[in-house]
Each structure stands twice: as structure tokens, then as C-alpha cells.
PDB file of C-alpha atoms in Angstrom:
ATOM      1  CA  MET A 711      18.402   7.730   0.205  1.00 74.00           C
ATOM      2  CA  ARG A 712      16.466  10.795  -0.965  1.00 72.00           C
ATOM      3  CA  ASP A 713      17.180  12.465   2.386  1.00 78.00           C
ATOM      4  CA  ALA A 714      20.909  11.710   2.360  1.00 84.00           C
ATOM      5  CA  PRO A 715      23.376  14.630   2.119  1.00 87.00           C
ATOM      6  CA  PRO A 716      24.311  15.635  -1.452  1.00 84.00           C
ATOM      7  CA  ALA A 717      27.092  13.512  -2.991  1.00 84.00           C
ATOM      8  CA  ALA A 718      26.940  10.934  -0.177  1.00 85.00           C
ATOM      9  CA  PRO A 719      28.372   7.621  -1.470  1.00 81.00           C
ATOM     10  CA  LEU A 720      25.578   5.057  -1.298  1.00 81.00           C
ATOM     11  CA  LEU A 721      25.213   1.421  -2.181  1.00 80.00           C
ATOM     12  CA  PRO A 722      22.435   0.744  -4.688  1.00 77.00           C
ATOM     13  CA  PRO A 723      19.019   0.466  -3.035  1.00 79.00           C
ATOM     14  CA  ILE A 724      17.489  -2.943  -2.402  1.00 82.00           C
ATOM     15  CA  GLU A 725      13.728  -2.691  -2.365  1.00 81.00           C
ATOM     16  CA  ILE A 726      11.734  -4.536   0.285  1.00 85.00           C
ATOM     17  CA  GLY A 727      10.041  -7.682  -1.001  1.00 86.00           C
ATOM     18  CA  VAL A 728       6.857  -9.580  -0.223  1.00 91.00           C
ATOM     19  CA  ALA A 729       5.852 -13.220  -0.709  1.00 89.00           C
ATOM     20  CA  VAL A 730       4.471 -12.771  -4.226  1.00 90.00           C
ATOM     21  CA  ASP A 731       3.702 -16.471  -4.801  1.00 91.00           C
ATOM     22  CA  ARG A 732       1.882 -16.816  -1.483  1.00 92.00           C
ATOM     23  CA  LEU A 733      -0.154 -13.677  -2.158  1.00 91.00           C
ATOM     24  CA  TYR A 734      -1.031 -14.644  -5.738  1.00 90.00           C
ATOM     25  CA  ILE A 735      -4.786 -14.909  -6.216  1.00 91.00           C
ATOM     26  CA  ARG A 736      -7.178 -14.644  -9.157  1.00 91.00           C
ATOM     27  CA  ILE A 737     -10.753 -13.838  -8.228  1.00 93.00           C
ATOM     28  CA  PRO A 738     -13.380 -11.558  -9.787  1.00 93.00           C
ATOM     29  CA  LYS A 739     -13.072  -7.901  -8.866  1.00 93.00           C
ATOM     30  CA  ARG A 740     -15.807  -6.481  -6.652  1.00 94.00           C
ATOM     31  CA  ASN A 741     -17.010  -2.911  -6.419  1.00 91.00           C
ATOM     32  CA  PHE A 742     -15.321  -1.935  -3.148  1.00 96.00           C
ATOM     33  CA  VAL A 743     -12.122  -0.263  -2.018  1.00 97.00           C
ATOM     34  CA  VAL A 744      -9.904  -1.477   0.809  1.00 97.00           C
ATOM     35  CA  GLY A 745      -7.609   0.354   3.207  1.00 95.00           C
ATOM     36  CA  LEU A 746      -5.039  -1.443   5.387  1.00 94.00           C
ATOM     37  CA  GLY A 747      -2.744  -0.215   8.106  1.00 91.00           C
ATOM     38  CA  SER A 748      -2.324   1.324  11.508  1.00 91.00           C
ATOM     39  CA  VAL A 749      -5.246   3.618  12.357  1.00 93.00           C
ATOM     40  CA  ASP A 750      -3.537   6.777  13.578  1.00 92.00           C
ATOM     41  CA  PRO A 751      -3.730  10.466  12.645  1.00 92.00           C
ATOM     42  CA  ASP A 752      -1.059  10.045   9.956  1.00 90.00           C
ATOM     43  CA  SER A 753      -2.948   7.175   8.296  1.00 90.00           C
ATOM     44  CA  GLY A 754      -5.132   9.536   6.300  1.00 91.00           C
ATOM     45  CA  PHE A 755      -8.095   7.201   6.674  1.00 94.00           C
ATOM     46  CA  ASP A 756     -10.271  10.248   7.369  1.00 95.00           C
ATOM     47  CA  LEU A 757      -9.426  11.422   3.836  1.00 94.00           C
ATOM     48  CA  ALA A 758     -10.303   7.974   2.469  1.00 95.00           C
ATOM     49  CA  LEU A 759     -13.644   8.077   4.267  1.00 96.00           C
ATOM     50  CA  GLU A 760     -14.401  11.576   2.981  1.00 95.00           C
ATOM     51  CA  ALA A 761     -13.727  10.387  -0.570  1.00 95.00           C
ATOM     52  CA  ALA A 762     -15.875   7.303   0.004  1.00 95.00           C
ATOM     53  CA  HIS A 763     -18.815   9.418   1.193  1.00 95.00           C
ATOM     54  CA  ALA A 764     -18.364  11.938  -1.632  1.00 93.00           C
ATOM     55  CA  SER A 765     -18.641   9.197  -4.277  1.00 92.00           C
ATOM     56  CA  ASP A 766     -20.798   6.760  -2.275  1.00 92.00           C
ATOM     57  CA  MET A 767     -18.120   4.105  -2.741  1.00 94.00           C
ATOM     58  CA  GLN A 768     -18.011   1.050  -0.517  1.00 96.00           C
ATOM     59  CA  LEU A 769     -14.888   1.181   1.676  1.00 97.00           C
ATOM     60  CA  VAL A 770     -13.523  -1.490   3.999  1.00 97.00           C
ATOM     61  CA  LEU A 771     -10.811  -0.481   6.475  1.00 96.00           C
ATOM     62  CA  SER A 772      -8.708  -2.951   8.416  1.00 95.00           C
ATOM     63  CA  GLY A 773      -5.891  -2.554  10.912  1.00 94.00           C
ATOM     64  CA  GLU A 774      -5.006  -1.953  14.523  1.00 94.00           C
ATOM     65  CA  VAL A 775      -5.678   1.158  16.548  1.00 94.00           C
ATOM     66  CA  PRO A 776      -2.388   1.795  18.413  1.00 94.00           C
ATOM     67  CA  ALA A 777      -2.603   1.900  22.200  1.00 93.00           C
ATOM     68  CA  THR A 778      -1.952   5.630  22.440  1.00 95.00           C
ATOM     69  CA  ALA A 779      -4.298   8.380  23.537  1.00 95.00           C
ATOM     70  CA  GLU A 780      -3.792  10.187  20.240  1.00 95.00           C
ATOM     71  CA  ALA A 781      -4.690   7.135  18.136  1.00 94.00           C
ATOM     72  CA  ARG A 782      -7.695   6.210  20.282  1.00 96.00           C
ATOM     73  CA  SER A 783      -8.985   9.771  20.083  1.00 96.00           C
ATOM     74  CA  TYR A 784      -8.494   9.810  16.307  1.00 96.00           C
ATOM     75  CA  PHE A 785     -10.498   6.612  15.919  1.00 96.00           C
ATOM     76  CA  GLN A 786     -13.314   7.616  18.273  1.00 96.00           C
ATOM     77  CA  ASP A 787     -13.666  11.240  17.196  1.00 96.00           C
ATOM     78  CA  VAL A 788     -12.675  11.187  13.531  1.00 96.00           C
ATOM     79  CA  ILE A 789     -13.070   7.674  12.117  1.00 96.00           C
ATOM     80  CA  ARG A 790     -16.013   6.133  13.968  1.00 96.00           C
ATOM     81  CA  PRO A 791     -18.492   8.960  13.160  1.00 96.00           C
ATOM     82  CA  ARG A 792     -17.818   8.434   9.431  1.00 96.00           C
ATOM     83  CA  LEU A 793     -18.558   4.695   9.488  1.00 96.00           C
ATOM     84  CA  ASP A 794     -21.866   3.258   8.244  1.00 95.00           C
ATOM     85  CA  GLN A 795     -23.212   0.285   6.284  1.00 94.00           C
ATOM     86  CA  ARG A 796     -21.031   1.095   3.265  1.00 96.00           C
ATOM     87  CA  ARG A 797     -17.973   2.328   5.138  1.00 96.00           C
ATOM     88  CA  ARG A 798     -16.860  -0.331   7.611  1.00 96.00           C
ATOM     89  CA  PHE A 799     -13.946  -0.966   9.958  1.00 97.00           C
ATOM     90  CA  LEU A 800     -13.003  -4.609  10.534  1.00 95.00           C
ATOM     91  CA  GLY A 801     -10.068  -4.274  12.906  1.00 94.00           C
ATOM     92  CA  PRO A 802      -7.109  -6.680  12.485  1.00 94.00           C
ATOM     93  CA  ILE A 803      -7.621  -9.576  10.048  1.00 93.00           C
ATOM     94  CA  GLY A 804      -5.713 -12.757   9.189  1.00 93.00           C
ATOM     95  CA  PHE A 805      -3.662 -13.493   6.092  1.00 94.00           C
ATOM     96  CA  ALA A 806      -6.303 -15.461   4.157  1.00 94.00           C
ATOM     97  CA  ARG A 807      -8.962 -12.800   4.601  1.00 94.00           C
ATOM     98  CA  LYS A 808      -6.514 -10.027   3.754  1.00 94.00           C
ATOM     99  CA  ARG A 809      -5.457 -11.782   0.554  1.00 95.00           C
ATOM    100  CA  TRP A 810      -9.091 -12.248  -0.501  1.00 96.00           C
ATOM    101  CA  MET A 811      -9.916  -8.618   0.232  1.00 95.00           C
ATOM    102  CA  LEU A 812      -6.896  -7.328  -1.665  1.00 95.00           C
ATOM    103  CA  GLY A 813      -7.577  -9.627  -4.598  1.00 95.00           C
ATOM    104  CA  ALA A 814     -11.253  -8.701  -4.854  1.00 96.00           C
ATOM    105  CA  ALA A 815     -10.958  -4.945  -4.263  1.00 96.00           C
ATOM    106  CA  ARG A 816     -11.047  -2.416  -7.062  1.00 96.00           C
ATOM    107  CA  CYS A 817      -7.992  -0.818  -5.472  1.00 96.00           C
ATOM    108  CA  LEU A 818      -6.085  -0.283  -2.253  1.00 97.00           C
ATOM    109  CA  ILE A 819      -6.471   3.273  -0.979  1.00 95.00           C
ATOM    110  CA  SER A 820      -3.384   4.467   0.879  1.00 92.00           C
ATOM    111  CA  PRO A 821      -3.648   8.113   1.937  1.00 90.00           C
ATOM    112  CA  ARG A 822      -0.950   7.988   4.656  1.00 87.00           C
ATOM    113  CA  ARG A 823       0.583  11.436   4.850  1.00 80.00           C
ATOM    114  CA  SER A 824       3.696  10.676   6.909  1.00 74.00           C
ATOM    115  CA  VAL A 825       7.028   9.513   5.547  1.00 69.00           C
ATOM    116  CA  GLU A 826       7.645   5.797   6.171  1.00 70.00           C
ATOM    117  CA  PRO A 827      10.350   3.464   4.829  1.00 65.00           C
ATOM    118  CA  THR A 828       7.941   1.432   2.706  1.00 73.00           C
ATOM    119  CA  SER A 829       4.305   0.424   2.334  1.00 81.00           C
ATOM    120  CA  LEU A 830       3.896  -3.330   2.706  1.00 88.00           C
ATOM    121  CA  ALA A 831       0.157  -3.004   2.067  1.00 91.00           C
ATOM    122  CA  ALA A 832       0.857  -1.430  -1.328  1.00 93.00           C
ATOM    123  CA  LEU A 833       3.321  -4.170  -2.275  1.00 94.00           C
ATOM    124  CA  GLU A 834       0.892  -6.880  -1.154  1.00 95.00           C
ATOM    125  CA  ALA A 835      -1.916  -5.269  -3.141  1.00 96.00           C
ATOM    126  CA  LEU A 836       0.161  -5.302  -6.327  1.00 96.00           C
ATOM    127  CA  ALA A 837       1.053  -8.955  -5.736  1.00 95.00           C
ATOM    128  CA  CYS A 838      -2.698  -9.665  -5.522  1.00 95.00           C
ATOM    129  CA  GLY A 839      -3.271  -7.907  -8.850  1.00 95.00           C
ATOM    130  CA  THR A 840      -4.786  -4.788  -7.305  1.00 96.00           C
ATOM    131  CA  PRO A 841      -3.778  -1.208  -8.143  1.00 97.00           C
ATOM    132  CA  VAL A 842      -2.834   1.321  -5.484  1.00 96.00           C
ATOM    133  CA  VAL A 843      -4.328   4.776  -5.077  1.00 96.00           C
ATOM    134  CA  GLY A 844      -2.092   6.681  -2.711  1.00 92.00           C
ATOM    135  CA  TYR A 845      -0.933   9.992  -1.335  1.00 90.00           C
ATOM    136  CA  PRO A 846       2.310  11.200  -2.999  1.00 89.00           C
ATOM    137  CA  ALA A 847       4.448  10.958   0.144  1.00 81.00           C
ATOM    138  CA  GLY A 848       6.987   8.507   1.507  1.00 80.00           C
ATOM    139  CA  PRO A 849       7.577   5.412  -0.626  1.00 83.00           C
ATOM    140  CA  LEU A 850       4.453   5.502  -2.810  1.00 87.00           C
ATOM    141  CA  PRO A 851       5.856   7.681  -5.628  1.00 88.00           C
ATOM    142  CA  GLY A 852       8.526   5.010  -6.028  1.00 85.00           C
ATOM    143  CA  ILE A 853       6.012   2.151  -5.973  1.00 89.00           C
ATOM    144  CA  VAL A 854       3.050   3.440  -7.976  1.00 92.00           C
ATOM    145  CA  GLU A 855       3.497   3.934 -11.710  1.00 94.00           C
ATOM    146  CA  PRO A 856       0.589   6.246 -12.595  1.00 95.00           C
ATOM    147  CA  GLY A 857      -1.769   4.693 -15.113  1.00 95.00           C
ATOM    148  CA  VAL A 858       0.000   1.308 -14.908  1.00 96.00           C
ATOM    149  CA  THR A 859      -0.133   0.147 -11.283  1.00 95.00           C
ATOM    150  CA  GLY A 860      -2.316   2.876  -9.794  1.00 96.00           C
ATOM    151  CA  PHE A 861      -2.587   6.615  -9.273  1.00 96.00           C
ATOM    152  CA  LEU A 862      -1.433   9.313  -6.840  1.00 95.00           C
ATOM    153  CA  ALA A 863      -3.786  11.923  -5.373  1.00 93.00           C
ATOM    154  CA  GLU A 864      -3.620  14.702  -2.770  1.00 90.00           C
ATOM    155  CA  ASP A 865      -7.227  15.635  -1.904  1.00 92.00           C
ATOM    156  CA  VAL A 866     -10.757  14.249  -1.770  1.00 94.00           C
ATOM    157  CA  GLU A 867     -11.559  15.124  -5.366  1.00 94.00           C
ATOM    158  CA  GLY A 868      -8.315  13.577  -6.563  1.00 95.00           C
ATOM    159  CA  PHE A 869      -8.942  10.360  -4.649  1.00 95.00           C
ATOM    160  CA  VAL A 870     -12.487  10.094  -6.000  1.00 95.00           C
ATOM    161  CA  LYS A 871     -11.220  10.395  -9.585  1.00 96.00           C
ATOM    162  CA  ALA A 872      -8.288   8.041  -8.967  1.00 95.00           C
ATOM    163  CA  VAL A 873     -10.479   5.322  -7.454  1.00 95.00           C
ATOM    164  CA  GLU A 874     -12.831   5.555 -10.432  1.00 95.00           C
ATOM    165  CA  ALA A 875      -9.900   5.317 -12.854  1.00 95.00           C
ATOM    166  CA  ALA A 876      -8.441   2.332 -10.966  1.00 95.00           C
ATOM    167  CA  ALA A 877     -11.032   0.125 -12.667  1.00 94.00           C
ATOM    168  CA  THR A 878      -9.076   0.582 -15.924  1.00 94.00           C
ATOM    169  CA  ILE A 879      -5.811  -0.836 -14.508  1.00 95.00           C
ATOM    170  CA  ASP A 880      -4.771  -4.289 -15.730  1.00 96.00           C
ATOM    171  CA  PRO A 881      -4.363  -6.653 -12.726  1.00 95.00           C
ATOM    172  CA  ASP A 882      -1.631  -8.545 -14.581  1.00 95.00           C
ATOM    173  CA  ALA A 883       0.425  -5.344 -14.864  1.00 96.00           C
ATOM    174  CA  CYS A 884       0.243  -5.033 -11.075  1.00 95.00           C
ATOM    175  CA  ARG A 885       1.288  -8.662 -10.589  1.00 95.00           C
ATOM    176  CA  ALA A 886       4.170  -8.242 -13.054  1.00 94.00           C
ATOM    177  CA  ALA A 887       5.457  -5.168 -11.207  1.00 92.00           C
ATOM    178  CA  ALA A 888       5.294  -7.013  -7.901  1.00 92.00           C
ATOM    179  CA  ARG A 889       7.136 -10.044  -9.249  1.00 91.00           C
ATOM    180  CA  THR A 890       9.827  -8.016 -11.017  1.00 89.00           C
ATOM    181  CA  ARG A 891      10.539  -5.373  -8.382  1.00 86.00           C
ATOM    182  CA  HIS A 892       9.024  -6.458  -5.084  1.00 88.00           C
ATOM    183  CA  SER A 893       9.442 -10.224  -4.780  1.00 90.00           C
ATOM    184  CA  ILE A 894      10.967 -11.448  -1.541  1.00 89.00           C
ATOM    185  CA  ASP A 895      13.088 -13.865  -3.604  1.00 89.00           C
ATOM    186  CA  VAL A 896      14.497 -11.004  -5.685  1.00 87.00           C
ATOM    187  CA  MET A 897      15.213  -9.047  -2.504  1.00 89.00           C
ATOM    188  CA  ALA A 898      17.037 -12.003  -0.921  1.00 90.00           C
ATOM    189  CA  GLU A 899      19.100 -12.608  -4.070  1.00 88.00           C
ATOM    190  CA  ARG A 900      20.180  -8.963  -4.162  1.00 87.00           C
ATOM    191  CA  TYR A 901      21.223  -9.011  -0.507  1.00 89.00           C
ATOM    192  CA  LEU A 902      23.190 -12.237  -0.948  1.00 90.00           C
ATOM    193  CA  THR A 903      24.955 -10.820  -4.000  1.00 87.00           C
ATOM    194  CA  LEU A 904      25.840  -7.666  -2.078  1.00 86.00           C
ATOM    195  CA  TYR A 905      27.127  -9.626   0.940  1.00 88.00           C
ATOM    196  CA  ASP A 906      29.165 -11.876  -1.340  1.00 87.00           C
ATOM    197  CA  ASP A 907      30.733  -8.869  -3.062  1.00 84.00           C
ATOM    198  CA  LEU A 908      31.641  -7.320   0.286  1.00 83.00           C
ATOM    199  CA  ALA A 909      33.002 -10.593   1.707  1.00 87.00           C
ATOM    200  CA  MET A 910      35.155 -11.210  -1.365  1.00 85.00           C
ATOM    201  CA  GLY A 911      36.483  -7.663  -1.414  1.00 83.00           C
ATOM    202  CA  ARG A 912      34.714  -6.771  -4.638  1.00 79.00           C
ATOM    203  CA  GLU A 913      33.530  -3.214  -4.987  1.00 73.00           C
ATOM    204  CA  PRO A 914      29.718  -3.116  -5.201  1.00 66.00           C
ATOM    205  CA  ALA A 915      28.165  -0.679  -7.610  1.00 56.00           C
ATOM    206  CA  VAL A 916      27.877   2.677  -5.865  1.00 50.00           C
ATOM    207  CA  GLY A 917      25.140   5.228  -6.327  1.00 47.00           C
ATOM    208  CA  VAL A 918      25.320   8.895  -5.396  1.00 40.00           C
ATOM    209  CA  ALA A 919      22.433  10.693  -3.697  1.00 38.00           C
TER     210      ALA A 919
END
């Protein structure tokens, strides 16, 4: 919507939802940071690793390395040399392990620099009661409320400070934001209401870019 031509008539946005109830978990927070997602040059995981080394934070990365030469080279040449006992890469993981990791982590670090439609990892983290520290690109400025559900940062120093400050975020504020704005049930209800309005010839509320 932000990229639409000026004055383009748009239906109101319906934010993507996640299974908040299934993700709900209450466990003690641990002193580590987690990163989830596709391991490619746009992921920014090299920035996360630099911040982790600069502050000696424990970082756990999980995700798939795409089957492209560019992604494989990025992992082998940029990511792997930065891994050690406190900075680990797990590869793909299942739902139960992901939920535990998100629930126990101090924060999710999301330094992806490319524009993408949404960040499911960020929404899942909030549903688990975990703040998000992210790069101010793509959907994250619309997901992260600074000081309430996380922080935004642009460089190593900023990420180090944001991760430290993430310990002050209330997990219940993250869960509340997920339930109010990012629940899959809320998303489905909004779509059904929109479809019903269109089917019955009612004029849905229209926004303007």
C-alpha cells in the first residue's frame, strides 16, 4: 500500500495473522537471542552475528539456506566463519522447538534489509511474548512499536543497544499486540466481513494511499 500511486483507491489493509493460541507459551526468559528465516544475503544475519560478537551475546540462528549459488556462498563465506560456541546455526527446526526458542529468548533479532510483504517470524515472536529487534525496512516499522514490543536499529551499535534494552519489554505487551492485531482469527473475520460486504453490494470502507 505504501508503494501504491498517490490517491489510488484502496480497500483497508488486512494484516496477516498467526495462530496466537497455538504459539502461546509461558516459560522463563533465558539470556540468548534468536534469529529465524531464510539464510540469504538479504537476511542480514551477518549484521546479527557482528552485533553478537561485539557484545558477546549468545545467538541462535535457524532457517534454511536456499539452493542458490548466492545463498550457499553467503553461508559458507560470510556466516560460517562467524559461528562459534556462543553463535550457533541450527538449520531448519520443527514447530515445538521453534515455539520454545521464541518463548525463552530475550528477543528475536530480525535484520533483514530487503522489502518483504510481512515477517511471520516477528509475528510469531510477539505471540510467544518475545520482543522484536529489527531493521527499519519492509513490514517491521508497522509491526514493532518501539519501547513496547521491541526496537528498530540500523547498524551494529544500534542492534547491541536494542538487544540490551529488549530485556525491559513486558512479554504480556507483546502477547496483547499479537492477539489484537495479528491473530489468525482476527484476520479471517476481517476477510469474511470484506467478502460479505462485496457479495451483498455494500461499499467497504476505502482508504487512500
